[in-house]
PDB file of C-alpha atoms in Angstrom:
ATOM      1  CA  UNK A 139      92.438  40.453 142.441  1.00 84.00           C
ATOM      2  CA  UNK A 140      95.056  42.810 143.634  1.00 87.00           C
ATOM      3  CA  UNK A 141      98.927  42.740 144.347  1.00 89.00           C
ATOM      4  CA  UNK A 142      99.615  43.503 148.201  1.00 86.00           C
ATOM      5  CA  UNK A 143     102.695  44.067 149.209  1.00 86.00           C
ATOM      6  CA  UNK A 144     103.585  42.388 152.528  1.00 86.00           C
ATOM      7  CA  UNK A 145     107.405  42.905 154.345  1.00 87.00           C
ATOM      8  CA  UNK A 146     109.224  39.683 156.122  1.00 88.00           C
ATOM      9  CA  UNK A 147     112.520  39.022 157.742  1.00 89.00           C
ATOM     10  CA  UNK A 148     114.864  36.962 156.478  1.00 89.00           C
ATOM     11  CA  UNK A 149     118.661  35.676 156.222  1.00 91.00           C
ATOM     12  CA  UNK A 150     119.877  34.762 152.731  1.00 89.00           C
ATOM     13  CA  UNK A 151     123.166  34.394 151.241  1.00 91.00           C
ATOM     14  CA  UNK A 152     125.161  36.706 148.441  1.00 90.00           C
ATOM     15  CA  UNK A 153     126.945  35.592 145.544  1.00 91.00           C
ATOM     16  CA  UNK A 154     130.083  34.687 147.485  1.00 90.00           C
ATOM     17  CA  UNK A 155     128.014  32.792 150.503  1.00 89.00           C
ATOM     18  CA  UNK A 156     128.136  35.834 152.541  1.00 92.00           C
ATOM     19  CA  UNK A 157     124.854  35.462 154.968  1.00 91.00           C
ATOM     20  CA  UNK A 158     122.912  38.633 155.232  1.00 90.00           C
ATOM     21  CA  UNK A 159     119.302  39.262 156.760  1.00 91.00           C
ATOM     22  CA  UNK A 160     117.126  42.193 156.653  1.00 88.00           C
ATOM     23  CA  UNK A 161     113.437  42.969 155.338  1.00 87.00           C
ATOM     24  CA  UNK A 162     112.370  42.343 152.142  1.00 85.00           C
ATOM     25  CA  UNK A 163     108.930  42.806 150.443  1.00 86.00           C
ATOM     26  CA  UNK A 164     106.816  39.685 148.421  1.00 88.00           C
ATOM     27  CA  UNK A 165     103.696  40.722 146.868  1.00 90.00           C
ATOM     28  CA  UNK A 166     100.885  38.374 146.830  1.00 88.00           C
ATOM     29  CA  UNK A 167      97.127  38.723 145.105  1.00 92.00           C
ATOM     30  CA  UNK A 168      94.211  39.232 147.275  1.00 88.00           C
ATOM     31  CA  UNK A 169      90.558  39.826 146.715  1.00 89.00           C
ATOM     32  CA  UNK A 170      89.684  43.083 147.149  1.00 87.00           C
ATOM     33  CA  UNK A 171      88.969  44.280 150.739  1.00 85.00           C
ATOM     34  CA  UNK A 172      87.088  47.195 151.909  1.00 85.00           C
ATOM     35  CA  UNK A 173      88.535  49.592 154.649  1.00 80.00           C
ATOM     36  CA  UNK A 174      85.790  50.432 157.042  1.00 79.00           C
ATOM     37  CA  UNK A 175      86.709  52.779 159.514  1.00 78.00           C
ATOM     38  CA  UNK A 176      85.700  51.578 163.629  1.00 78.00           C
ATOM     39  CA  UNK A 177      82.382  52.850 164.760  1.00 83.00           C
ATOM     40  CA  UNK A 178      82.714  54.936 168.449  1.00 83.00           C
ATOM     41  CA  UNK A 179      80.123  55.767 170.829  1.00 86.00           C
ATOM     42  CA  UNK A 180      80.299  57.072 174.501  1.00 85.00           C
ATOM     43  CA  UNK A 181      78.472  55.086 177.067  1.00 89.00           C
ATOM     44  CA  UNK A 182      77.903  56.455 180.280  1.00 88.00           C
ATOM     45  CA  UNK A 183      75.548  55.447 183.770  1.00 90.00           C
ATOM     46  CA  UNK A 184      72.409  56.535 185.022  1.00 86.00           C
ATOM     47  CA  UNK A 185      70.492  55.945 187.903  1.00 86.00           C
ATOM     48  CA  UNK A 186      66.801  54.618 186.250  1.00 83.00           C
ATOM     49  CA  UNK A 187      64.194  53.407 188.999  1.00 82.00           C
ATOM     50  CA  UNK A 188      66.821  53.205 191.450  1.00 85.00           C
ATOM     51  CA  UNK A 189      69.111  50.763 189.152  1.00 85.00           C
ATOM     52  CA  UNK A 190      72.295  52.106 187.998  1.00 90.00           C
ATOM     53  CA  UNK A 191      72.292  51.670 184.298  1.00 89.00           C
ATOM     54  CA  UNK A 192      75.023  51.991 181.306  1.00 90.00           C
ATOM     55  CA  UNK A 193      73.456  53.721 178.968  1.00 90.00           C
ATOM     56  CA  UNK A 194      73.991  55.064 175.240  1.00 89.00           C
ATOM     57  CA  UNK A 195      73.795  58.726 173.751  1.00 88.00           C
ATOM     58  CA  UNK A 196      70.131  60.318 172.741  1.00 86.00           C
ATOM     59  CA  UNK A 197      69.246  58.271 169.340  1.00 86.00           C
ATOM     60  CA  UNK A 198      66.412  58.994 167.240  1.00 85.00           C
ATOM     61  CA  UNK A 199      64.665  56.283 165.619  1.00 81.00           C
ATOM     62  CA  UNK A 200      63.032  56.793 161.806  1.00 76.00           C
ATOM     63  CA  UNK A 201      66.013  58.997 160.664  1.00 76.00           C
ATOM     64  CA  UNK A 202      69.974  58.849 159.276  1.00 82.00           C
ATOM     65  CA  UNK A 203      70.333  57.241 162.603  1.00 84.00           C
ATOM     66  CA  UNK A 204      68.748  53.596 161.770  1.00 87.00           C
ATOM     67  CA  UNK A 205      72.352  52.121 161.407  1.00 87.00           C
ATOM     68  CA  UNK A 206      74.187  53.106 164.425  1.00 88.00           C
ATOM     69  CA  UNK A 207      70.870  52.116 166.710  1.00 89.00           C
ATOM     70  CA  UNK A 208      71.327  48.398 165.266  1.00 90.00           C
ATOM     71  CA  UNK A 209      75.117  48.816 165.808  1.00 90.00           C
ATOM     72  CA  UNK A 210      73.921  50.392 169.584  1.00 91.00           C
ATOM     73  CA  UNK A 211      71.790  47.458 170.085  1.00 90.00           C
ATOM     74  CA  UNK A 212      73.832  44.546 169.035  1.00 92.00           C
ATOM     75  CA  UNK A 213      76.722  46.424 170.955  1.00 91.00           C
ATOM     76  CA  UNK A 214      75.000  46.211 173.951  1.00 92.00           C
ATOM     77  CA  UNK A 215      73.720  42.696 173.943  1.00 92.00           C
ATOM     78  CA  UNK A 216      77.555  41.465 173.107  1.00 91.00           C
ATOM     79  CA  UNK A 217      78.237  43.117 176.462  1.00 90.00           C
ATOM     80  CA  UNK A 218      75.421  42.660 178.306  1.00 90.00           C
ATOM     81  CA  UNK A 219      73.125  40.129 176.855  1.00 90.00           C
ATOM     82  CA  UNK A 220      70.095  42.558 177.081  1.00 89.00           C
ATOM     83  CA  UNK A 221      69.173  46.256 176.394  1.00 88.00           C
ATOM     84  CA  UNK A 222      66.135  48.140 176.709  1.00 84.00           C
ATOM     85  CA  UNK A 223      64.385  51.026 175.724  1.00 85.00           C
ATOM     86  CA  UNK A 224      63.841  54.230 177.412  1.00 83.00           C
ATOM     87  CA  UNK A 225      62.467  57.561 176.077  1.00 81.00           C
ATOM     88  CA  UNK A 226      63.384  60.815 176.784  1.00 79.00           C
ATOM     89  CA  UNK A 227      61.969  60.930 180.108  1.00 80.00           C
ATOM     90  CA  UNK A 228      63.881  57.430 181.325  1.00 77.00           C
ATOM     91  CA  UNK A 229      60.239  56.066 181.507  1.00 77.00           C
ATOM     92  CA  UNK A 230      59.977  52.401 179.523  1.00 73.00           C
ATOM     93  CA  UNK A 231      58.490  52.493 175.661  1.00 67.00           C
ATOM     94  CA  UNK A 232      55.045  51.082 175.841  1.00 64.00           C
ATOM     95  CA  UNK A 233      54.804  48.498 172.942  1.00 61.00           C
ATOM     96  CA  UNK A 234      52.626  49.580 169.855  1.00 57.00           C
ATOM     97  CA  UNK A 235      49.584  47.537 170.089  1.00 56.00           C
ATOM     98  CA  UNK A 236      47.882  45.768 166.948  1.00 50.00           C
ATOM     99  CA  UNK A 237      45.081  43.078 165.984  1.00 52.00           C
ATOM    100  CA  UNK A 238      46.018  40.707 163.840  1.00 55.00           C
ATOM    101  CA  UNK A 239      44.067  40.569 160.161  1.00 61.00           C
ATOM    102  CA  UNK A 240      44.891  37.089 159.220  1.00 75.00           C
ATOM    103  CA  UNK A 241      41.418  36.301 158.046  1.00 77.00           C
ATOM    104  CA  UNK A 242      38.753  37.716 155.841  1.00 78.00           C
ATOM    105  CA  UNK A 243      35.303  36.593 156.402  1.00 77.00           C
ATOM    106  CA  UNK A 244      32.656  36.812 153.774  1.00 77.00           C
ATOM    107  CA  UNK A 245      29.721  39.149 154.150  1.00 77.00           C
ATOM    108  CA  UNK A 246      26.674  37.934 155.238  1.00 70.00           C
ATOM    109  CA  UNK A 247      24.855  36.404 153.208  1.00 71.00           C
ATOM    110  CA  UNK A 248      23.347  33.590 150.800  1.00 73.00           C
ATOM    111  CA  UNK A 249      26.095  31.637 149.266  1.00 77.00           C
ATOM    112  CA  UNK A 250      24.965  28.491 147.129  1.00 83.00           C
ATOM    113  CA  UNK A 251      27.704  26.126 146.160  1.00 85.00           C
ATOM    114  CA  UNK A 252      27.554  27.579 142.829  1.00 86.00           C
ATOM    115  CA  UNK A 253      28.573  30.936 143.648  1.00 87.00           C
ATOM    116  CA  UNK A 254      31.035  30.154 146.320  1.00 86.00           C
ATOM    117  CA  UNK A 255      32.654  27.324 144.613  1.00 88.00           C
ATOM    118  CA  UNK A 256      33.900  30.586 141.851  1.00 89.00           C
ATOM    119  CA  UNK A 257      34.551  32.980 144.712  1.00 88.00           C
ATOM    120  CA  UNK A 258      37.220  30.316 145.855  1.00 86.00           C
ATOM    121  CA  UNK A 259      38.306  29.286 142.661  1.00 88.00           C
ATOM    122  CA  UNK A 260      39.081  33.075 141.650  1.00 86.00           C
ATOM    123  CA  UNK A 261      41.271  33.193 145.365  1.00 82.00           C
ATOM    124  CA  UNK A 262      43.222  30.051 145.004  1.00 82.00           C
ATOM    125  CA  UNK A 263      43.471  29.523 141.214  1.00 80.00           C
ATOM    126  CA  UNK A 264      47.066  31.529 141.370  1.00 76.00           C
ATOM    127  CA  UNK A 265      47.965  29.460 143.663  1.00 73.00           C
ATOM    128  CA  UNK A 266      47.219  25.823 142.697  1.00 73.00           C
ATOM    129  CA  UNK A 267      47.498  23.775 140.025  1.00 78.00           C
ATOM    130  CA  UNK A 268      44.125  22.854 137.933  1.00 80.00           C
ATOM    131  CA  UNK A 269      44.056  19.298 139.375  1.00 79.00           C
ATOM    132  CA  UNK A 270      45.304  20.447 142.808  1.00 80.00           C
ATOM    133  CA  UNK A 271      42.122  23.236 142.808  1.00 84.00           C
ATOM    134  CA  UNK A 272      39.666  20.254 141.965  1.00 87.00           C
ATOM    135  CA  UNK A 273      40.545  18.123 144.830  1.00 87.00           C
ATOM    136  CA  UNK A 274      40.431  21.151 146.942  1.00 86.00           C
ATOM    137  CA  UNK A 275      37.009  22.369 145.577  1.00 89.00           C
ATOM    138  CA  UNK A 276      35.278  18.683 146.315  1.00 91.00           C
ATOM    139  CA  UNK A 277      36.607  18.661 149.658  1.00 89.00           C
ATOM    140  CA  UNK A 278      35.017  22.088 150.392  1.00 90.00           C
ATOM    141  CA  UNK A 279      32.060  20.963 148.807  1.00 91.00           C
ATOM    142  CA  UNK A 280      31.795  18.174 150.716  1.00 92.00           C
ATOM    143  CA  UNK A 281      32.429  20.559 154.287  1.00 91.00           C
ATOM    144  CA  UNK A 282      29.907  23.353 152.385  1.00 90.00           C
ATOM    145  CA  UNK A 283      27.094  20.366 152.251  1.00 90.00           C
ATOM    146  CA  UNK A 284      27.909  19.492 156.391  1.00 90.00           C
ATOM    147  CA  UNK A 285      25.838  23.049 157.033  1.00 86.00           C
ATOM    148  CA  UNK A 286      28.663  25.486 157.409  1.00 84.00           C
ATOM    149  CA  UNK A 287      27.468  28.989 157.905  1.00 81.00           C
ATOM    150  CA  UNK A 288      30.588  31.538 157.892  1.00 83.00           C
ATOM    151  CA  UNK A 289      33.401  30.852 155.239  1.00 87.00           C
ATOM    152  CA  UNK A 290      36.892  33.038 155.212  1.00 86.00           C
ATOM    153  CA  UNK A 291      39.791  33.369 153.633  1.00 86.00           C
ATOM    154  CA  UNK A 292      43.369  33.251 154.990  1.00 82.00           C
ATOM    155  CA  UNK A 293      45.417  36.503 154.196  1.00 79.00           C
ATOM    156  CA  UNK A 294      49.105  37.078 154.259  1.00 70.00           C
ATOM    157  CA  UNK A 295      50.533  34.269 155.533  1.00 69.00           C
ATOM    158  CA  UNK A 296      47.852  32.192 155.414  1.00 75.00           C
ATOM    159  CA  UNK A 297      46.812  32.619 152.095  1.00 76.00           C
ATOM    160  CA  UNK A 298      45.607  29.125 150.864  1.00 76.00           C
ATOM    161  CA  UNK A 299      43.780  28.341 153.633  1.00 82.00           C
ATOM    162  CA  UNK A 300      40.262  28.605 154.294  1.00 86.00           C
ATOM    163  CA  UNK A 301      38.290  28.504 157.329  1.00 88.00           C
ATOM    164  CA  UNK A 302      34.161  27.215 157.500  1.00 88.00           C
ATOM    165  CA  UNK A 303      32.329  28.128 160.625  1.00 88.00           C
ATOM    166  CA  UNK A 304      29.289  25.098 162.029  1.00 88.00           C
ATOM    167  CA  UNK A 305      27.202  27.388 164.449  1.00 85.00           C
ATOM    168  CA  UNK A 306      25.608  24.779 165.336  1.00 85.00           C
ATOM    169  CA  UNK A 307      28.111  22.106 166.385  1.00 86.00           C
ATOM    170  CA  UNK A 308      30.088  25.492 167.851  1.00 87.00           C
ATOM    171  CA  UNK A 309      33.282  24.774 165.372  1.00 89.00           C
ATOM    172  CA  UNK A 310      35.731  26.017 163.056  1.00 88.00           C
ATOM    173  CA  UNK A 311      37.583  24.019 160.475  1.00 90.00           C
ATOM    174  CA  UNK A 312      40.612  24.842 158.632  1.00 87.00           C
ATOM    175  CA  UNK A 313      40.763  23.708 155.540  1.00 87.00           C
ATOM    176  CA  UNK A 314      43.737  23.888 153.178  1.00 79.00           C
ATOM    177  CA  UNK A 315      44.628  24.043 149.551  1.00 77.00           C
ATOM    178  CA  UNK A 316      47.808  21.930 149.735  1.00 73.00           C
ATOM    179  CA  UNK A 317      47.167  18.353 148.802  1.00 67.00           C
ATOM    180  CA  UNK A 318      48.027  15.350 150.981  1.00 65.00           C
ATOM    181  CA  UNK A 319      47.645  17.924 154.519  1.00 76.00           C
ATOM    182  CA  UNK A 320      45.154  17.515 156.809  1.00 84.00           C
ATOM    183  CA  UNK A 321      41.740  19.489 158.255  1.00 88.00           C
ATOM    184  CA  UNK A 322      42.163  21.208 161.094  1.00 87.00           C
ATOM    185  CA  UNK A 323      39.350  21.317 163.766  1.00 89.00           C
ATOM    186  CA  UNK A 324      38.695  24.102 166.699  1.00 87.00           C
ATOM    187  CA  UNK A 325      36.227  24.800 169.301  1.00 86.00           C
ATOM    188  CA  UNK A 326      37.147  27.685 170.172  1.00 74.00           C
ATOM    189  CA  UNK A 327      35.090  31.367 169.734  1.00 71.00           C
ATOM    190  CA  UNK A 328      36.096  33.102 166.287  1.00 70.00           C
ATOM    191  CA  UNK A 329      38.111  35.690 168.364  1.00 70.00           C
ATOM    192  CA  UNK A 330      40.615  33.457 170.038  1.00 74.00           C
ATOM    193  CA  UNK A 331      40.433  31.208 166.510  1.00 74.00           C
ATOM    194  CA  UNK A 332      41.475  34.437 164.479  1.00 76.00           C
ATOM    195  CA  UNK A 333      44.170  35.495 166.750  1.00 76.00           C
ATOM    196  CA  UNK A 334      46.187  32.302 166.419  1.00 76.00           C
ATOM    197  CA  UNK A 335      49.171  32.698 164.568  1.00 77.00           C
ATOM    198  CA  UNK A 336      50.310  29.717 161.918  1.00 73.00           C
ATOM    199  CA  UNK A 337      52.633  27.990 163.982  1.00 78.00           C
ATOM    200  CA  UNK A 338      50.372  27.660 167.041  1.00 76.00           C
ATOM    201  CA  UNK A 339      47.433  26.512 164.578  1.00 74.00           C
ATOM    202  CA  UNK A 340      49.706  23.658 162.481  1.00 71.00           C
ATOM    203  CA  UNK A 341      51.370  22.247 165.521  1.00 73.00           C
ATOM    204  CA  UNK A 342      48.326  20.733 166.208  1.00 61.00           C
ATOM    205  CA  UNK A 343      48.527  21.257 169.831  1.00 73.00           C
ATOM    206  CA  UNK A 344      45.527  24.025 170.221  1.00 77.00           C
ATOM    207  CA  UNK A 345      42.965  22.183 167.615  1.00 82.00           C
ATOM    208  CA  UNK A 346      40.735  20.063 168.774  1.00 86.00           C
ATOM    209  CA  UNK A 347      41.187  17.448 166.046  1.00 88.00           C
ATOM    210  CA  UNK A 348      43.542  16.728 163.005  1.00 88.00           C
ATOM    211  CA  UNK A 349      42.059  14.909 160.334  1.00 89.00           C
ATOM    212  CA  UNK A 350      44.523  13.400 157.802  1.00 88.00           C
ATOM    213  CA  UNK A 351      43.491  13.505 154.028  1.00 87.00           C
ATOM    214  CA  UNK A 352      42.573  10.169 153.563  1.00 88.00           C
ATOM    215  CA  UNK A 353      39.705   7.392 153.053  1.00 88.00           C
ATOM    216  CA  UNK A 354      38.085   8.002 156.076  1.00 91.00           C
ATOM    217  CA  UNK A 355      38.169  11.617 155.926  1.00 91.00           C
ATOM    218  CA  UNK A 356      34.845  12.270 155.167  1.00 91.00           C
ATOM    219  CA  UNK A 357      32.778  10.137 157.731  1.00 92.00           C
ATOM    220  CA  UNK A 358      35.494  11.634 160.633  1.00 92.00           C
ATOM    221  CA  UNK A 359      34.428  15.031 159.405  1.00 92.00           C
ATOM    222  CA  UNK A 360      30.617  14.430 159.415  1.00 92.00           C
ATOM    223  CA  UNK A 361      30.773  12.876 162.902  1.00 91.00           C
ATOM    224  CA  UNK A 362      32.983  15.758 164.240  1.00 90.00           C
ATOM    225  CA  UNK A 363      31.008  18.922 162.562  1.00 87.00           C
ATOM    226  CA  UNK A 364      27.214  17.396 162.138  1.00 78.00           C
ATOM    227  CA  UNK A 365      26.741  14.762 164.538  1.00 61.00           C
ATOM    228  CA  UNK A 366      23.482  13.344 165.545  1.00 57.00           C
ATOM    229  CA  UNK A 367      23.376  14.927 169.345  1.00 50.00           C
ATOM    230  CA  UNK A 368      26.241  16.500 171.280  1.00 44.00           C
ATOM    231  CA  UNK A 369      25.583  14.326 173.915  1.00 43.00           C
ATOM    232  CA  UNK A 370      26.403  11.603 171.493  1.00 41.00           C
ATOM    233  CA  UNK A 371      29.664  13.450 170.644  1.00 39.00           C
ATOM    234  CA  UNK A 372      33.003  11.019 171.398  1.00 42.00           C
TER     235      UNK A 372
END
């Protein structure tokens, strides 16, 4: 803590009743504060695309300047509720464009449960608990023995999950290492699948079917993935 001194105004009497008033100081503790000084920038108009625009000084992103473009920024939507991005040229920033790498497929190949069932113990035994992993490891035995050709592994922010492709029935299922979830099944191609982010896939709203962790979890699954016909399918 320190001692700040802070003036007031006030009347008190002397000794013989006298009243007198003037300033006098009290000092009080405070925690300690931190001066820092106001931040200034100039903003001035241009005429972009025929709109006249208030805009900020030249800044250079990746440099000493990272602070006062955030400062910029958050100036600008205080003011104006929205800001944009123009380069040198007044022309609009095109967006970097990236694919998403939420999923790692394994190669080609023969996998018998044997071998598989240690290729996903080795990925999720970090991650769950011993009892946890066995539950986990029957249930994808169980999907493994419904004819699933592809199997992947979540990355990143879907680590813990894996996903089983059934050519045949035209499906993916998402199967997770968390107990008491659910199985999530889509018909979609593996290119729209894989570019779903978490939320959209655990809302539920995109798959084609949730199937709870329970009892009946294994004859819904084998009617939904390896069904006698797909005519017969609902």
């Amino acid at each position: 803590m320190e001692l700040v001194p802070r003036a007031i105004y006030r009347t008190w009497n002397d000794w013989h009743g006298q009243p007198h008033s003037g300033l006098q100081f009290r000092h009080y503790p405070r925690y300690p504060r931190q001066n820092v000084p106001p931040q200034e920038e100039y903003f001035f108009t241009l005429l972009i695309d025929g709109k006249l625009c208030v805009c900020s000084d030249l800044l250079t992103y990746g440099g000493t300047e990272d602070e006062r473009i955030m400062w910029c920024f958050n100036l600008f939507l205080e003011c104006f509720g929205q800001c944009f991005c123009v380069g040198e040229d007044n022309k609009g920033i095109e967006k970097p464009r990236f694919k998403r790498f939420n999923w790692e497929l394994l190669p080609k190949g023969d996998y018998p449960w044997e071998k598989l069932s240690k290729i996903i113990t080795q990925r999720l035994e970090k991650r769950a608990k011993p009892e946890e992993l066995e539950v986990t490891l029957e249930r994808l035995r169980y999907l493994r023995e419904l004819g699933s050709s592809d199997v992947g592994f979540g990355r990143g922010g879907f680590d813990g999950y894996i996903v089983l492709e059934y050519e045949r029935a035209g499906l993916w299922v998402l199967e997770s290492s968390y107990l008491d979830n659910a199985t999530y099944v889509f018909d979609s191609d593996w290119d729209l699948f894989s570019s779903l982010t978490k939320n959209e896939i655990l809302s539920g709203k995109l798959c084609m079917r949730r199937v709870i962790h329970d009892k009946k979890w294994k004859s819904t699954m084998r009617s939904l993935v390896a069904p006698p016909s797909r005519s017969s399918f609902w």
